[in-house]
Amino acid sequence: MTTIRDVAKDAGVSAATVSRVVNGLLGYSEETRQRVEEAVLRLNYETDFMARGLKTRQTSVIGLLAPMVSDALASEVMRGVEEAAREHGYAVMLGRTGSQSVFIDGYLRTLRTYRAAGVILISAVITQEMRQLLGPNIPVISVAISDRSGPPSVSIDDERAAYDATRHLLSLGHQRIGLLAGDPTSIYVAHPRQRGYERAMSEAGRTPVVAHGTFFYDSGAPGLDDLLRQEPNLTAVFAVSDEMAAAVVNELQERGRRVPDDVSVLGFDNTSTSQHVHPPLSTVAQPLEDMGKTAVNKILRARDLGPRIMPHSIISRGSTSPPHQ
Amino acid sequence: MTTIRDVAKDAGVSAATVSRVVNGLLGYSEETRQRVEEAVLRLNYETDFMARGLKTRQTSVIGLLAPMVSDALASEVMRGVEEAAREHGYAVMLGRTGSQSVFIDGYLRTLRTYRAAGVILISAVITQEMRQLLGPNIPVISVAISDRSGPPSVSIDDERAAYDATRHLLSLGHQRIGLLAGDPTSIYVAHPRQRGYERAMSEAGRTPVVAHGTFFYDSGAPGLDDLLRQEPNLTAVFAVSDEMAAAVVNELQERGRRVPDDVSVLGFDNTSTSQHVHPPLSTVAQPLEDMGKTAVNKILRARDLGPRIMPHSIISRGSTSPPHQ
DNA sequence: TTGTACGCGTTATCAT
DNA sequence: ATGATAACGCGTACAA
C-alpha cells in the first residue's frame, strides 16, 4: 500500500501538499504539481477511504433499503440509484428491511457508523425512532411512497394516478369496474389509490366494488374471486400492482374468460412483470428508475427538501379494451 | 458521538479494556465487564467502523456485482447474499457490471479502497486484470456461472442440468424438441447447456434443432420463429432461461397453439417469471438464494476454495405434458 | 488483570 | 506557496 507520505517523500514535498494536489485545491506551484502527479502515477497511489472518512466524518456511501431485494418494483428503483450513485462516485450499500421493517434498525446503525452520505428508503417511511438511530446529519429520502406531511420523498401522486386510471376505464365504456386494492395497512400507497378509484367511480355515479390483496402475485386469484362474488358481471378489474394484475389475467383465463374481450385488466407500476403475461398488461406507469436517480440527486444536494411529485402515465397494451357488448 | 475513551472514563477503566470487553476477548474481571457494559449502554456507544477498518485493514463489507441490478436471477441471488451477510454482521455493497463489464473496474477499485472482505460476482468470471485491480487479499467468488478451471465459484452443473432436462422431455414422449439456447458468447453458461441438450438428443437418436437468444424476454419470440422455421412440427421447446420460455409461451398462444397440449415449454432458473405466465412454467431450478448464501459463507471461510456444485432439479408445472397424439 | 503509547492515512490549522 | 503538526477513533503490542 502506497501512503500519502510515500508520495510526499518521492516528490520531495510534504504530505499536505500531496493532499492539496490530489484533491485539486489551491496552494502549490505548477512545477510542484507535476512532480507530485508523477509520483502518484509511479507509485500507484490511491486515497484510502477509511482514513479520509475517519477525518472528514463522511463517506461516499448511500444506503439503499428495500422491503425485499428481489421484487420488481424495488429492482427498477435500485437500477436508477445505482446508476446515479456511480456517476457521482458514490457506492451503494444494500439492505432489506423485511416485511415488518424488522431489520431496518440494524441497517440504520450500520449506516451511521459508516457515516453514509444519505439513506434511500424504498416503499417505506421514516419514523421518529429511525431518525434517532441515524442521528441528525444523515438525510433520508423515501421513494415510491408519499407521506407528504413528512420528510423528503420522491413519488407519484398515487391518488391522482388511480383517479386517472379509473377515468380511463370509464372512458372506454366500462361501468362495472372492480378494484383489487392493496394491503389496508399500507396507508401511504394503498389508501390513496383506493381513494382515487372511489372518487372517479362516485363522480361517474357508479358503485365501487373493492377487494383487498397484498400487492403480491399470490393475492391476485383470491382477490379476483372476491370481486366476482360481489359483482359477477364485472367488465374491468383495476389491480394496484402489476403482480396482482398478472395473477388476475391468468386466473381469468383459467376460468375461461378472455382478456380483454370479456374482462379488461389494468395494472400498476409498469414493472417487467407487465410484459410477461399474455396479453401484456396495460398499466399505470411510475418512472421508477428516474425516481431512484432523483432520490440520489436529492441527497447530494442536501438543501433540496420537500416532496417531489413525479409524473405518472397510463400505458395501453393488450389487456384493456372497450367492453364487449 | 460517544468514543471508546468516553466509555473508558465513565467506567473508570482504560480504552484498551473497553475494547477487550466489547470485542469479547480475554483479560478482564467479571466486575470490570459489568461496569463497562453498563457504560456502553448508558452512553449508547457504538464501534466506529472507519476507525476499526483503518486499524485492522479490513471492513465488514462484501461487494456484490451483477450484470444488471434488476433482473430476476440476480435478484434471487442478491436476496440470499443480503440475508447471509446480515446474519454475520456484514454489509453489502452493490454494483452493476454493465453488459460488457464496463463498470466493473471502477467498482473493484472502490472495493479495494474500502477494504472489502470479499467480492461476489453474479453471472461473471474474474479475469487477470480484475484480479490485479483488486489486489491479492480480497477473495472473489463467481455465482451462477462455472469456470471450473478458475477461481472459486458456486453454481449448478449446467451441462448435466440441461442433459437431465432434455431427458425429461424425451421421457415424456417428445421426439422433436427444439433448444432455444443462450447468447453464443456466454461460454460458461450457454455452451454447457447446449452441450447437455445435444448429448441427450444424440443419445436418443434425435436431431438437434437449435436457435440462439440472449437470455432476455425479447429474444424469445424471434427464437421460436427460428425454431419453427427449422422444424414446424416441434412438440417441445426447451428455453435456457425463464424469460425466453415465458416469451415462447406467449408467442405460441399468439399463434394459436396451446401450451402444453400442442407444444410443451420448459424454462430454466425457476425465477419469479416462471410463475407469471399461464400456464406456469415447468423449469430447471437453480437454488439461487442458497447459492448467494453459500457464496457469502465461502468468503467468510477464506480457506474454502475450489468450485462448489449445487444440486439442480426439475420442477413440473403446467407448461409441460406428454405430446398430444 | 489492566493501562500506556503508538500507529493507521488523511486533512485542517497554523506557521513560515 | 509550502511545511509541520495535531487531530480523527480504534486496536494492540508491550509494560506494569
mmCIF file of C-alpha atoms in Angstrom, chain A residues 1 44 46-51 53-54 57 59-61 64 68-71 75-76 78-80 82-83 85-86 90-97 103 107 109-110 112-115 133 217 243 246 250-251 253-254 272-273 275-278, chain B residues 1 44 46-51 53-54 57 59-61 64 68-71 75-76 78-80 82-83 85-86 90-97 103 107 109-110 112-115 217 243 246 249-251 253-254 272-273 275-278:
data_model
loop_
_atom_site.group_PDB
_atom_site.id
_atom_site.type_symbol
_atom_site.label_atom_id
_atom_site.label_comp_id
_atom_site.label_asym_id
_atom_site.label_seq_id
_atom_site.Cartn_x
_atom_site.Cartn_y
_atom_site.Cartn_z
ATOM 1 C CA MET A 1 0.000 0.000 0.000
ATOM 2 C CA ASN A 44 0.190 3.930 -7.959
ATOM 3 C CA GLU A 46 -4.856 5.880 -4.191
ATOM 4 C CA THR A 47 -6.697 7.699 -1.457
ATOM 5 C CA ASP A 48 -7.683 5.436 1.406
ATOM 6 C CA PHE A 49 -11.390 5.886 2.018
ATOM 7 C CA MET A 50 -11.167 4.688 5.594
ATOM 8 C CA ALA A 51 -8.597 7.264 6.536
ATOM 9 C CA GLY A 53 -13.721 9.009 6.306
ATOM 10 C CA LEU A 54 -12.180 8.988 9.737
ATOM 11 C CA ARG A 57 -16.648 12.175 9.096
ATOM 12 C CA THR A 59 -18.060 8.632 3.238
ATOM 13 C CA SER A 60 -19.294 8.370 -0.311
ATOM 14 C CA VAL A 61 -21.790 5.718 0.629
ATOM 15 C CA LEU A 64 -30.486 1.711 -0.031
ATOM 16 C CA MET A 68 -37.357 -7.231 -0.338
ATOM 17 C CA VAL A 69 -34.324 -7.053 -2.530
ATOM 18 C CA SER A 70 -35.974 -9.232 -5.127
ATOM 19 C CA ASP A 71 -39.230 -7.609 -6.122
ATOM 20 C CA SER A 75 -35.315 -3.595 -8.668
ATOM 21 C CA GLU A 76 -36.228 -0.767 -11.010
ATOM 22 C CA MET A 78 -32.320 0.204 -7.446
ATOM 23 C CA ARG A 79 -31.200 0.387 -11.020
ATOM 24 C CA GLY A 80 -31.677 4.144 -11.056
ATOM 25 C CA GLU A 82 -27.008 2.530 -8.718
ATOM 26 C CA GLU A 83 -26.562 4.480 -11.916
ATOM 27 C CA ALA A 85 -24.600 6.948 -7.462
ATOM 28 C CA ARG A 86 -21.919 5.539 -9.709
ATOM 29 C CA TYR A 90 -20.795 7.080 -4.636
ATOM 30 C CA ALA A 91 -21.128 3.490 -3.528
ATOM 31 C CA VAL A 92 -24.470 1.873 -2.675
ATOM 32 C CA MET A 93 -24.945 -0.172 0.442
ATOM 33 C CA LEU A 94 -27.874 -2.533 0.153
ATOM 34 C CA GLY A 95 -30.198 -3.746 2.863
ATOM 35 C CA ARG A 96 -33.525 -5.462 3.233
ATOM 36 C CA THR A 97 -35.979 -4.007 5.689
ATOM 37 C CA PHE A 103 -34.074 -5.441 10.045
ATOM 38 C CA TYR A 107 -29.023 -1.227 8.989
ATOM 39 C CA ARG A 109 -26.964 1.778 12.871
ATOM 40 C CA THR A 110 -24.535 0.358 10.390
ATOM 41 C CA ARG A 112 -24.432 5.670 10.791
ATOM 42 C CA THR A 113 -21.170 4.052 11.789
ATOM 43 C CA TYR A 114 -20.145 4.009 8.141
ATOM 44 C CA ARG A 115 -21.011 7.700 8.025
ATOM 45 C CA LEU A 133 -30.956 5.815 15.319
ATOM 46 C CA TYR A 217 -48.943 -12.281 -7.106
ATOM 47 C CA GLU A 243 -48.158 -8.675 -9.892
ATOM 48 C CA ALA A 246 -50.847 -10.591 -13.824
ATOM 49 C CA ASN A 250 -54.039 -15.731 -15.566
ATOM 50 C CA GLU A 251 -56.917 -16.613 -13.260
ATOM 51 C CA GLN A 253 -58.093 -17.320 -18.441
ATOM 52 C CA GLU A 254 -58.146 -20.280 -16.102
ATOM 53 C CA SER A 272 -41.154 -6.054 -16.077
ATOM 54 C CA THR A 273 -43.984 -8.297 -14.879
ATOM 55 C CA GLN A 275 -44.671 -7.663 -20.162
ATOM 56 C CA HIS A 276 -44.547 -11.289 -19.059
ATOM 57 C CA VAL A 277 -48.249 -12.086 -19.303
ATOM 58 C CA HIS A 278 -50.370 -12.616 -22.358
ATOM 59 C CA MET B 1 -20.617 10.632 19.086
ATOM 60 C CA ASN B 44 -25.027 4.396 23.690
ATOM 61 C CA GLU B 46 -21.007 2.018 19.065
ATOM 62 C CA THR B 47 -17.790 0.981 17.397
ATOM 63 C CA ASP B 48 -16.745 3.309 14.621
ATOM 64 C CA PHE B 49 -16.212 1.158 11.559
ATOM 65 C CA MET B 50 -13.961 3.689 9.915
ATOM 66 C CA ALA B 51 -11.541 3.738 12.792
ATOM 67 C CA GLY B 53 -11.100 -0.504 9.434
ATOM 68 C CA LEU B 54 -8.204 1.892 9.450
ATOM 69 C CA ARG B 57 -7.169 -3.032 7.344
ATOM 70 C CA THR B 59 -14.086 -3.921 6.818
ATOM 71 C CA SER B 60 -17.218 -5.968 7.116
ATOM 72 C CA VAL B 61 -18.226 -5.159 3.575
ATOM 73 C CA LEU B 64 -21.893 -7.718 -4.900
ATOM 74 C CA MET B 68 -27.999 -5.696 -14.160
ATOM 75 C CA VAL B 69 -29.371 -4.971 -10.749
ATOM 76 C CA SER B 70 -32.897 -5.534 -11.946
ATOM 77 C CA ASP B 71 -33.095 -8.965 -13.489
ATOM 78 C CA SER B 75 -32.436 -10.571 -7.565
ATOM 79 C CA GLU B 76 -32.762 -14.057 -6.141
ATOM 80 C CA MET B 78 -28.942 -10.923 -4.027
ATOM 81 C CA ARG B 79 -31.618 -11.932 -1.598
ATOM 82 C CA GLY B 80 -29.511 -14.816 -0.356
ATOM 83 C CA GLU B 82 -28.125 -9.996 1.776
ATOM 84 C CA GLU B 83 -29.524 -12.445 4.265
ATOM 85 C CA ALA B 85 -24.315 -11.105 5.101
ATOM 86 C CA ARG B 86 -26.710 -9.543 7.589
ATOM 87 C CA TYR B 90 -21.613 -7.796 7.086
ATOM 88 C CA ALA B 91 -22.823 -5.024 4.823
ATOM 89 C CA VAL B 92 -23.374 -5.476 1.099
ATOM 90 C CA MET B 93 -22.077 -3.003 -1.430
ATOM 91 C CA LEU B 94 -23.965 -3.198 -4.686
ATOM 92 C CA GLY B 95 -22.709 -2.537 -8.174
ATOM 93 C CA ARG B 96 -23.703 -3.139 -11.737
ATOM 94 C CA THR B 97 -21.082 -4.510 -14.075
ATOM 95 C CA PHE B 103 -18.209 -0.514 -14.893
ATOM 96 C CA TYR B 107 -16.139 -0.956 -8.574
ATOM 97 C CA ARG B 109 -11.026 -0.170 -7.170
ATOM 98 C CA THR B 110 -13.642 1.146 -4.810
ATOM 99 C CA ARG B 112 -10.239 -2.316 -2.619
ATOM 100 C CA THR B 113 -10.045 1.111 -1.035
ATOM 101 C CA TYR B 114 -12.950 0.176 1.215
ATOM 102 C CA ARG B 115 -11.001 -2.937 2.145
ATOM 103 C CA TYR B 217 -37.588 -11.899 -22.919
ATOM 104 C CA GLU B 243 -37.638 -15.111 -19.591
ATOM 105 C CA ALA B 246 -42.205 -17.047 -20.975
ATOM 106 C CA VAL B 249 -45.366 -19.486 -24.197
ATOM 107 C CA ASN B 250 -46.926 -16.146 -25.010
ATOM 108 C CA GLU B 251 -45.872 -16.217 -28.648
ATOM 109 C CA GLN B 253 -50.572 -18.649 -27.776
ATOM 110 C CA GLU B 254 -50.427 -15.627 -30.034
ATOM 111 C CA SER B 272 -40.411 -15.476 -10.302
ATOM 112 C CA THR B 273 -41.023 -15.068 -14.026
ATOM 113 C CA GLN B 275 -44.974 -18.179 -12.134
ATOM 114 C CA HIS B 276 -46.193 -15.130 -14.037
ATOM 115 C CA VAL B 277 -47.208 -16.848 -17.238
ATOM 116 C CA HIS B 278 -50.197 -19.017 -17.914
#
